[in-house]
XYZ file of C-alpha atoms in Angstrom:
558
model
C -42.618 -21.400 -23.215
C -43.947 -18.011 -21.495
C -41.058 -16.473 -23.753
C -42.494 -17.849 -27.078
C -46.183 -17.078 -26.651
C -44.937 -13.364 -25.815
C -42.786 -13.247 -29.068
C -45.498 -14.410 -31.101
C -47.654 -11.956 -30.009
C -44.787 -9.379 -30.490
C -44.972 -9.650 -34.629
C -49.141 -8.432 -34.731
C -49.590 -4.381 -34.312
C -52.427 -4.357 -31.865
C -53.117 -2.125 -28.513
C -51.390 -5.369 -26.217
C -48.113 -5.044 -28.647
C -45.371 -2.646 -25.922
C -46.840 -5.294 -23.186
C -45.923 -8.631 -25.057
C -42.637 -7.192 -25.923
C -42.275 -5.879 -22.427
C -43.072 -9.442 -21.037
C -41.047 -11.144 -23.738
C -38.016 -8.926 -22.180
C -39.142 -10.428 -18.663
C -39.411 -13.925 -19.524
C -36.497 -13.786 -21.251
C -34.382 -12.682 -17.982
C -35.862 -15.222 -15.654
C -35.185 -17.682 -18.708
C -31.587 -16.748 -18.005
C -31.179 -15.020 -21.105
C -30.069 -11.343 -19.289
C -28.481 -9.912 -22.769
C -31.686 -11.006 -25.275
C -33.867 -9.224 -22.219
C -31.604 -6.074 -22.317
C -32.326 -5.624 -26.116
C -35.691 -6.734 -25.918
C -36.210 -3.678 -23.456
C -33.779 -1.321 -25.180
C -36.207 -1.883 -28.429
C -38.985 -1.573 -26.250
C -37.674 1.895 -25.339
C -36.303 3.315 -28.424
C -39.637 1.920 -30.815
C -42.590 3.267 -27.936
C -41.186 6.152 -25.910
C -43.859 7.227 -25.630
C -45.221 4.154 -23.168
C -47.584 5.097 -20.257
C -45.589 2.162 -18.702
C -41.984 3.095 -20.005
C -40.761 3.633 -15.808
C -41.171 0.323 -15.843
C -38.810 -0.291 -19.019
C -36.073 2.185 -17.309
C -36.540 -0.070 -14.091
C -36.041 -3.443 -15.924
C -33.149 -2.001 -17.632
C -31.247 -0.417 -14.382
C -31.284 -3.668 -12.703
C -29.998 -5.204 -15.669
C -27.111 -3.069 -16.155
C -26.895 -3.133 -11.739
C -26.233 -6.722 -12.114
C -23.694 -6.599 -14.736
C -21.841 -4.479 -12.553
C -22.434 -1.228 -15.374
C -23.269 1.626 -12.772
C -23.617 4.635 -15.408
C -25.742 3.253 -17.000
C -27.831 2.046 -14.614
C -28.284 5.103 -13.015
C -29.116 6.711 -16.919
C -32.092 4.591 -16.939
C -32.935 4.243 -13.230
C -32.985 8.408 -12.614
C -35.294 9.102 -15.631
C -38.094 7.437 -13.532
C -40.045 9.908 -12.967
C -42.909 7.663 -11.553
C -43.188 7.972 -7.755
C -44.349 4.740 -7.145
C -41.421 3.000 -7.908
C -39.173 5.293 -5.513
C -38.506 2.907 -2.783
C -37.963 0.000 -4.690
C -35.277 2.270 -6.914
C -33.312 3.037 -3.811
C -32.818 -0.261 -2.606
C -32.075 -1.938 -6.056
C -29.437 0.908 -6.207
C -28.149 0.579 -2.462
C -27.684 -2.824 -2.625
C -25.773 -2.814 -5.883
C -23.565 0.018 -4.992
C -22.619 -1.252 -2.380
C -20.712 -3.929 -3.939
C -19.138 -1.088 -6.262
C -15.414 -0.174 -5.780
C -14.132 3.012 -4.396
C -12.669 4.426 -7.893
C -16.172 3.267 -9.682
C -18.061 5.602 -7.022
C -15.979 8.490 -7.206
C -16.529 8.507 -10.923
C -20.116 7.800 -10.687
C -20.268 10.492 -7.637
C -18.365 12.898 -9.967
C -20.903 12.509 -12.485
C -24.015 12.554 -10.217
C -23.105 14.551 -7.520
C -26.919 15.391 -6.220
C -27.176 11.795 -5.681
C -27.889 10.779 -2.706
C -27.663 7.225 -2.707
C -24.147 7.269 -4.639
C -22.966 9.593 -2.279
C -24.038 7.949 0.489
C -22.516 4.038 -1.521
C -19.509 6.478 -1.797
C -18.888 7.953 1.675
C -19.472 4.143 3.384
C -16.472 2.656 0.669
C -14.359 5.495 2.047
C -15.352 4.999 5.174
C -13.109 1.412 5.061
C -10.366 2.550 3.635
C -7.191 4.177 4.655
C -7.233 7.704 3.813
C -5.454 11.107 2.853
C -6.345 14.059 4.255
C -7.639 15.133 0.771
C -9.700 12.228 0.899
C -11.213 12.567 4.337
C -12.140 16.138 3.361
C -13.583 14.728 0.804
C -15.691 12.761 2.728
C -16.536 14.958 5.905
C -17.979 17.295 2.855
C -19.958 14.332 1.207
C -21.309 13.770 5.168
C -22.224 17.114 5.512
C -23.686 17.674 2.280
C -26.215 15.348 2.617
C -26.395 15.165 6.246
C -25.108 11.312 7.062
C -24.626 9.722 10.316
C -20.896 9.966 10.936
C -21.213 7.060 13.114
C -22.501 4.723 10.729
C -20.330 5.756 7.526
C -16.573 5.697 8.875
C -14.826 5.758 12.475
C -11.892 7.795 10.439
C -12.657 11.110 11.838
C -10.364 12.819 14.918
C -11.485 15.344 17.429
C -9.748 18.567 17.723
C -6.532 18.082 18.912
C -5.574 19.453 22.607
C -2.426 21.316 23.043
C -0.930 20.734 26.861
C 2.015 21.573 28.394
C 3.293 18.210 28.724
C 2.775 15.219 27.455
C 2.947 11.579 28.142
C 4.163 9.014 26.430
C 4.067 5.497 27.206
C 6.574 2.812 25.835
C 5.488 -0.664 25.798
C 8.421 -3.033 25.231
C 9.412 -6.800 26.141
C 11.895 -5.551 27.963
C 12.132 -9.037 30.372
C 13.697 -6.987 33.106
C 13.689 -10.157 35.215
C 16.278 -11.882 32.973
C 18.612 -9.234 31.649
C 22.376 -9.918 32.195
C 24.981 -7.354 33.525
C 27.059 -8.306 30.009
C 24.500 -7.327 27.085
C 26.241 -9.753 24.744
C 24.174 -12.606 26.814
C 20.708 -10.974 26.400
C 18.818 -11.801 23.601
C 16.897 -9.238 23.613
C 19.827 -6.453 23.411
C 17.971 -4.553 20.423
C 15.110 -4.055 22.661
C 17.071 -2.535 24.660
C 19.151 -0.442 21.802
C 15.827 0.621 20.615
C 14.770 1.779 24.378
C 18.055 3.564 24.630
C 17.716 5.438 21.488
C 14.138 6.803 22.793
C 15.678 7.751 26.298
C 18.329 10.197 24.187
C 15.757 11.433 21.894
C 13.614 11.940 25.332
C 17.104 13.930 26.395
C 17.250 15.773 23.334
C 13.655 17.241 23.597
C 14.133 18.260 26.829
C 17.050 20.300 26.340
C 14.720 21.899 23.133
C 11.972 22.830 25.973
C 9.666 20.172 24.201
C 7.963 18.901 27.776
C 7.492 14.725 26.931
C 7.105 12.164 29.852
C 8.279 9.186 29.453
C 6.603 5.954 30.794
C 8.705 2.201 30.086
C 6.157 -1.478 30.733
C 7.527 -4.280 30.701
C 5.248 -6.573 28.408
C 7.091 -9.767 28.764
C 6.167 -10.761 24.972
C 2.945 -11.900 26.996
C -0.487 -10.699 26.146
C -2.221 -11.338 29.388
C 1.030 -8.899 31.100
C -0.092 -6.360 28.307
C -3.632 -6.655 29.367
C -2.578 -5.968 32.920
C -0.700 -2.712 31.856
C -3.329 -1.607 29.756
C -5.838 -1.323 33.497
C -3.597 0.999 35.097
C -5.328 4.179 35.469
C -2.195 6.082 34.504
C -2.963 4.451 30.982
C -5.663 6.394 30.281
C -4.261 9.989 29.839
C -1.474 8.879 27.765
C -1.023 11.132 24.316
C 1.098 8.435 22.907
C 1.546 4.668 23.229
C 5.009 3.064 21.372
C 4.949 -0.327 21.099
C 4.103 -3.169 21.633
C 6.160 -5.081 18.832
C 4.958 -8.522 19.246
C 1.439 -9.299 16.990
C -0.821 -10.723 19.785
C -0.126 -7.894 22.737
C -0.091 -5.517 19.755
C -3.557 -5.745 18.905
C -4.797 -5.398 22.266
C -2.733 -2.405 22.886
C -4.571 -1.096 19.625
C -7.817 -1.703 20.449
C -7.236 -0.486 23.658
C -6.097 2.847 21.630
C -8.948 2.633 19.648
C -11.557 2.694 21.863
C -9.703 5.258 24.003
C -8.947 7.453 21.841
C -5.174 7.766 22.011
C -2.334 7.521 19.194
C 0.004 4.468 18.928
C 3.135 3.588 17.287
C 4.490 0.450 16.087
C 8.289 1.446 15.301
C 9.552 -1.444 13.369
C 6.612 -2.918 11.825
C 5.676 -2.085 8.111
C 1.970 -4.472 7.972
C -0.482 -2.350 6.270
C -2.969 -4.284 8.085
C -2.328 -2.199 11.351
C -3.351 0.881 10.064
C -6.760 -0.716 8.772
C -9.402 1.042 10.024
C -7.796 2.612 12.982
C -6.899 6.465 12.451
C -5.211 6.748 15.658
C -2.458 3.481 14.507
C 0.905 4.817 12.972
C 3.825 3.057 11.177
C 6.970 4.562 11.779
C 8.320 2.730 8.816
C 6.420 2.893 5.532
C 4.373 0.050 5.138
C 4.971 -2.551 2.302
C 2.149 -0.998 0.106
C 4.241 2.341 0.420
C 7.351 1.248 -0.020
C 5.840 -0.070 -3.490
C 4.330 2.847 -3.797
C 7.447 4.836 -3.778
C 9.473 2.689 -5.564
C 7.427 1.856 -8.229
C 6.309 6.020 -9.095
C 10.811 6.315 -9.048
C 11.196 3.776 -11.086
C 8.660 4.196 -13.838
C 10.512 7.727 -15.033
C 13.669 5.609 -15.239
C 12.007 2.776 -17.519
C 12.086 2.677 -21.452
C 8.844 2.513 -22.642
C 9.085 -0.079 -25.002
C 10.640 -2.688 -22.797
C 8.915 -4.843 -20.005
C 8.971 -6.040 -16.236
C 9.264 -8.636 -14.534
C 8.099 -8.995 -10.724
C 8.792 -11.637 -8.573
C 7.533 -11.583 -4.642
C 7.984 -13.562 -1.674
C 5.731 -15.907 0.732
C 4.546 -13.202 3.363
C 1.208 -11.690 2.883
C 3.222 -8.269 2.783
C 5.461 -9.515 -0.043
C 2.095 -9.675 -2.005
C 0.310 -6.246 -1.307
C 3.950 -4.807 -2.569
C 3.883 -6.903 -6.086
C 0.029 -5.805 -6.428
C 0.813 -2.090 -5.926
C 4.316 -1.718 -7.819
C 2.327 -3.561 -10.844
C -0.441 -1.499 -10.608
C 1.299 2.121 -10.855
C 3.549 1.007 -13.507
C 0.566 -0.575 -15.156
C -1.106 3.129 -14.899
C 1.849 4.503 -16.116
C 1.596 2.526 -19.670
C 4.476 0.011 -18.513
C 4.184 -3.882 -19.435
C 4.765 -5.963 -17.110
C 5.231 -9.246 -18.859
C 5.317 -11.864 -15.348
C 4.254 -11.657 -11.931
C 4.958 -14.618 -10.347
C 5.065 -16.144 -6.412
C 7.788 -17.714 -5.098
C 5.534 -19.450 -2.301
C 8.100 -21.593 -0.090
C 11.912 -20.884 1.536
C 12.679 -23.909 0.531
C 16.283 -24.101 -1.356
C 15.118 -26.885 -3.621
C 12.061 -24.922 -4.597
C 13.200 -21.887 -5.056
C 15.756 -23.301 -7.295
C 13.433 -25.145 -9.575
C 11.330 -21.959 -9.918
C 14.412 -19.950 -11.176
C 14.830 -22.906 -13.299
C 11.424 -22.857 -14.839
C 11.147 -19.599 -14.959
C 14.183 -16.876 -15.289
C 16.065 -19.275 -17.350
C 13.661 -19.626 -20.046
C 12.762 -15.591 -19.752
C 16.336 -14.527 -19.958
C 17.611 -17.309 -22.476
C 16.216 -16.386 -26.625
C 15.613 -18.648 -29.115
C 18.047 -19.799 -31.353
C 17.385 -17.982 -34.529
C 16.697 -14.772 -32.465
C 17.438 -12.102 -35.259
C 19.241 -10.435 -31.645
C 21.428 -13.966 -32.004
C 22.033 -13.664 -35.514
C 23.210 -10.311 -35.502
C 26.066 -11.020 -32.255
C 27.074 -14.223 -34.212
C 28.099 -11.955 -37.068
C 29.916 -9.292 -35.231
C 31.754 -11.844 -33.065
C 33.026 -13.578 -36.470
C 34.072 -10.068 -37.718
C 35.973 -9.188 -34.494
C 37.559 -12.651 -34.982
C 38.991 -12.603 -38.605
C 40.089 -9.088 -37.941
C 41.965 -10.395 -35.026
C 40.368 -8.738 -32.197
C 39.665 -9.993 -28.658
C 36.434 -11.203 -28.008
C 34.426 -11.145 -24.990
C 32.229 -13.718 -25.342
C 29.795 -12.737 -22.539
C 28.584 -9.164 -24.579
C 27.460 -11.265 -27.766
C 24.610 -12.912 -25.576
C 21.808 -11.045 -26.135
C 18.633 -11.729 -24.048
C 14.890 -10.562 -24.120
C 13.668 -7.557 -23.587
C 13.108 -7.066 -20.465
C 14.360 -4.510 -18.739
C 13.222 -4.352 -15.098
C 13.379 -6.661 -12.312
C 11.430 -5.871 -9.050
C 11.600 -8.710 -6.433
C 9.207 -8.040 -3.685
C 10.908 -10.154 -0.550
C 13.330 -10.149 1.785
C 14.254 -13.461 2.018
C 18.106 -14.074 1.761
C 17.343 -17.098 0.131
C 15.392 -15.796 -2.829
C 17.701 -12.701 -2.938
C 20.761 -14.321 -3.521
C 19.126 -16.682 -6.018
C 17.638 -14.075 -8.361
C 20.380 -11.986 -7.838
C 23.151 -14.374 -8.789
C 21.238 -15.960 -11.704
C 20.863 -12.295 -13.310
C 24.047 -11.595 -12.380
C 25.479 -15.235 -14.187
C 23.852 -14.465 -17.055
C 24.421 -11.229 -17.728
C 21.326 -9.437 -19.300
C 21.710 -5.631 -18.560
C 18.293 -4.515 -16.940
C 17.407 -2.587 -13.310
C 16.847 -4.013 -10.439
C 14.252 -2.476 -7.752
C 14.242 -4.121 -3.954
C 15.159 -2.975 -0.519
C 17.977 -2.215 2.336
C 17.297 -5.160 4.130
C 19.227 -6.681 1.172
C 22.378 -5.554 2.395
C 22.045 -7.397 5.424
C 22.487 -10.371 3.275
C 25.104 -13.038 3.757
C 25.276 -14.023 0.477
C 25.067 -10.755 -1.782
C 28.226 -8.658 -2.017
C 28.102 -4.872 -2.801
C 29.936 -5.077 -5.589
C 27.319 -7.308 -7.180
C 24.947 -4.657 -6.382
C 26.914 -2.371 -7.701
C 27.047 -3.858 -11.016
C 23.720 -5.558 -11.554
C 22.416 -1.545 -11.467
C 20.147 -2.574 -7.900
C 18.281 0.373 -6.223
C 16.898 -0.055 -3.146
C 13.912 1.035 -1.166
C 16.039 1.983 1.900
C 14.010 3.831 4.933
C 16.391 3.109 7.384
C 19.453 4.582 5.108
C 21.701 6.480 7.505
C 24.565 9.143 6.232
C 27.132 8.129 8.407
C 29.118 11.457 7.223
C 26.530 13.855 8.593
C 27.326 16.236 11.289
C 24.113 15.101 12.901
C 24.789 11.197 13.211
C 28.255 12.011 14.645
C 26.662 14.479 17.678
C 24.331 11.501 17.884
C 26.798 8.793 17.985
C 28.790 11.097 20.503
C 26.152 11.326 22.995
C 25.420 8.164 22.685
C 28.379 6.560 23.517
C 29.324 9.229 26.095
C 25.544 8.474 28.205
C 25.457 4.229 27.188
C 28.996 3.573 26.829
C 28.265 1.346 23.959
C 27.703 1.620 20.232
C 24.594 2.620 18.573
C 23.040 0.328 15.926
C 19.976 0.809 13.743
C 17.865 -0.192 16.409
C 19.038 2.945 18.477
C 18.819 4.947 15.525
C 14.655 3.823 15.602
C 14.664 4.413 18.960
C 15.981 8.282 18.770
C 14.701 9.374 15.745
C 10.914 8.074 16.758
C 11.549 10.193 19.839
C 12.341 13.630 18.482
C 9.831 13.190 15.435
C 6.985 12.359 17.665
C 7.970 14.260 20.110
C 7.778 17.506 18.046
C 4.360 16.483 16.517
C 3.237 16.285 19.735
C 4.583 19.571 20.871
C 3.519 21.401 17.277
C -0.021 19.696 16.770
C -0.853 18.690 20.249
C -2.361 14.986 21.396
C -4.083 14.231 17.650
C -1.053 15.565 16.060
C -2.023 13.882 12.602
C -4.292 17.704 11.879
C -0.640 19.146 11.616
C 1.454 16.514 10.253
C -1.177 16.588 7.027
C -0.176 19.636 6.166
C 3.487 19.518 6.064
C 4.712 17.829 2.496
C 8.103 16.782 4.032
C 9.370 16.849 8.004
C 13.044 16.295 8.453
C 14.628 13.495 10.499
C 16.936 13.858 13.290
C 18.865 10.606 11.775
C 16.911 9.470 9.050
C 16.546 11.463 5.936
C 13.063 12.634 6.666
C 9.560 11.669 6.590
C 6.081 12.464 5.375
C 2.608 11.364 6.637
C 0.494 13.811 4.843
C -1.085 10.625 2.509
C -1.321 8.821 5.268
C -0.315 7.330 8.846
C 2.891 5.772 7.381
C 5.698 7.699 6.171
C 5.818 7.851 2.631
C 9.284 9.533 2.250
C 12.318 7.667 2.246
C 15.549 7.314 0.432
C 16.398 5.334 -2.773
C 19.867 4.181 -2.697
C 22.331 2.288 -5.002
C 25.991 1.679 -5.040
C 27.995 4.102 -7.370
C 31.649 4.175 -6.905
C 31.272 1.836 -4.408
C 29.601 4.136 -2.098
C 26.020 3.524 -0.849
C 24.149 6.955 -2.716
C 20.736 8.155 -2.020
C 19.071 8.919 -5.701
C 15.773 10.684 -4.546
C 14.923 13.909 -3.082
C 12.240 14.891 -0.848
C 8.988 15.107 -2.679
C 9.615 12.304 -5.306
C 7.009 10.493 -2.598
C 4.321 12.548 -4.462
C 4.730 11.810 -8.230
């Protein structure tokens, strides 16, 4: 009603004419009506800019465009104000809206304002949750600075100058269950705990005989979080430089709080949850975590891709299965790729993952009938025919066109069913996954071979290398058994750490952000300058039948 009676008034040329319009504009929004009220106001503006009471106009239309989630120009209208009395209710319309902003909206509204305060300030408390590089926390300790923020209240990202000592200790926090280990290690089931402890103890060897002075402390956590509590009151606790371990989820995050709060780096070594390194700049992954590993893959993969042909992504039930679909779709995405399905295979179960490869690769994979792709094999089989030729009949089915496969799990189950269905009907596309693939019962390397599959593979070991054999050597001479890939964690973790430590002191991660690529002792090498994971790791496929690494050290940073 309100909005009528102002609209009527709105057609007579009188002195009360910029109000009734300006009130027909207000009516109009609490009426519900947000887009008539944004033109009413944007004629308002253009038609009288002259208004004594325009401020109010540009107010009006900031909150409008605030609420539609259109930042730039919000802040167009909302820092032409030039009316003071409006200042404090400016600020808070604009804190609370940017707060709900995302980081890349801020950095491009920061880029274009960058004297304001209050989008600095909405921009340094969004990077203040996330996970950063060290060009990005630069970014931010300048943005702090600048405007002189409480570093307290915008992130807990920051590290104190590191301390350089002439020893260090280093605490390793493993279920070791001392109190039921057997004399035959084929009876323990919890052997690879002990692999993984005996790889640290030669690595521990190894930097010794380098001069690199590391102590080394071993607690027994039981795979009990009220025995890790226990450890984490001893005394000797405190002035640890490094904490490995624990590897079970609930003593885990008490051992990282506990790190947290005191101030002291910790290492999961076989864990790749991007959720541990959440908010916590003193938590490292010794593995890259599953948004890395997409990451990497995904900025590989895209230079190998035909532009004109699609993807297909298909991930797993665990939350980390997810995060790596998300990612890999969004950089190939950003690189101009289509990716055509994302889909979730959300059970284990063989009758369900079945159906879904039923429903769903089948019908992707099989064309239509009069498929001018059809058509065109139909005649050149005939012509092979009635010249008397041999005819393959698998080559004439042609199939759509996609040409990329990434499947996002781990799951032997889901593996071997995507795997085998490609593989039974034949359509000639990439496949992207991982090494833990070839732990598989029921793929075979030839099928690897020959579906084209690369794989993310950070535990990818040359067995021909001079330095595995003086590994494997010393190994076996000091444990008289044989290493696996757990002792291969276990040493590697201990001479890369173990350095950064020596190089870069106690908060090592100043040094490690400045080195692009750091060579691995087993491993192919590492690199945690974007982050507290390592983001460099080997792609490998079969070719010849021989497991080849495909990358070099740097394609981390495309």
């Amino acid at each position: 009603m309100a909005a009528e009676t102002f609209k009527s008034i709105t057609t007579y040329s009188n002195s009360y004419t910029e109000y009734a319009i300006f009130y027909y504009g207000l009516s109009s929004y609490y009426n519900g009506q947000e887009e008539i009220a944004k033109n009413i106001l944007l004629q308002l503006s253009r038609k009288y800019p002259n208004w004594n009471k325009n401020y109010e106009v540009q107010y009006w239309l900031g909150k409008l465009y605030l609420e539609k989630g259109d930042y730039a120009l919000a802040l167009d209208q909302l820092n032409r104000i030039s009316n003071n009395s409006l200042s404090a209710d400016v600020e808070s319309l604009k804190r609370y809206h940017l707060s709900q902003a995302s980081l890349e909206e801020l950095e491009g509204l920061y880029e274009n304002n960058p004297n304001d305060e209050i989008v600095a300030e909405a921009l340094a408390k969004t990077m203040g949750q996330e996970t950063l590089n060290a060009d990005q926390l630069e970014q931010l300790q300048s943005i702090i600075d600048k405007f002189d923020l409480s570093e307290a209240e915008i992130t807990n990202q920051f590290v104190g100058e590191t301390t350089k000592k002439n020893s260090y200790k280093v605490a390793v926090c493993f279920p070791f269950m001392t109190a039921d280990l057997k004399d035959d290690m084929r009876l323990n089931s919890n052997q690879w705990v002990i692999d993984l402890y005996q790889g640290i103890q030669l690595g521990h060897q190894k930097l010794l005989t380098e001069n690199t002075s590391v102590e080394l402390y071993a607690y027994d956590t039981e795979r009990d979080s009220s025995k890790m509590a226990e450890i984490l009151t001893m005394e000797e606790m405190e002035s640890m430089d490094l904490i490995v371990g624990p590897l079970y989820p609930a003593p885990s995050e008490l051992a990282s709080a506990f790190a947290f709060d005191r101030k002291i780096n910790i290492l999961n070594p076989l864990s790749s949850n991007t959720e541990i390194l959440t908010n916590n700049p003193y938590s490292f992954l010794f593995h890259p975590s599953d948004y890395t590993q997409a990451l990497v893959s995904a900025n590989f993969m895209k230079s190998h891709l035909d532009g004109e042909k699609k993807t297909l992504i298909i991930y797993g039930s665990r939350d980390g299965d997810s995060v790596a679909a998300y990612q890999y779709r969004q950089v190939l995405l950003d690189a101009g790729k289509e990716v055509i399905m994302m889909d979730q295979i959300p059970t284990t179960d063989s009758e369900a993952v079945a159906k879904f490869i039923s429903d769903n690769l089948f019908e992707i994979f099989t064309p239509e009938p009069d498929d001018p792709a059809i058509l065109e094999a139909e005649e050149r089989r005939k012509k092979l025919q009635a010249d008397g030729q041999e005819v393959d009949e698998e080559q004439f089915i042609p199939r759509s066109d996609i040409e990329h496969v990434y499947v996002a799990s781990s799951n032997e189950l889901i593996v071997a069913k995507i795997i085998g269905t490609i593989d039974n009907m034949g359509p000639k596309l990439t496949i992207m996954g991982n090494d833990r693939w070839l732990e598989s019962r029921y793929v075979d390397f030839r099928q690897l071979e020959r579906l084209q599959v690369y794989m993310a593979a950070p535990r990818y070991v040359d067995y021909n290398s001079s330095k595995f054999s003086d590994f494997q050597r010393r190994y076996l001479y000091k444990f008289k058994s044989v290493p696996n890939q757990y002792s291969f964690i276990g040493y590697d973790l201990m001479v890369l750490f173990g350095n950064m430590l020596q190089q870069g002191g106690n908060y090592f991660q100043h040094e490690i952000r400045q080195k692009e690529y750091l060579p691995g002792a087993i491993y192919a090498g590492y690199s945690f300058q974007n982050g507290n994971d390592n983001s460099y790791f080997p792609i490998v496929k079969f070719e010849e039948g021989v497991l080849t690494q495909v990358n070099n050290p740097g394609d981390h940073n495309e």
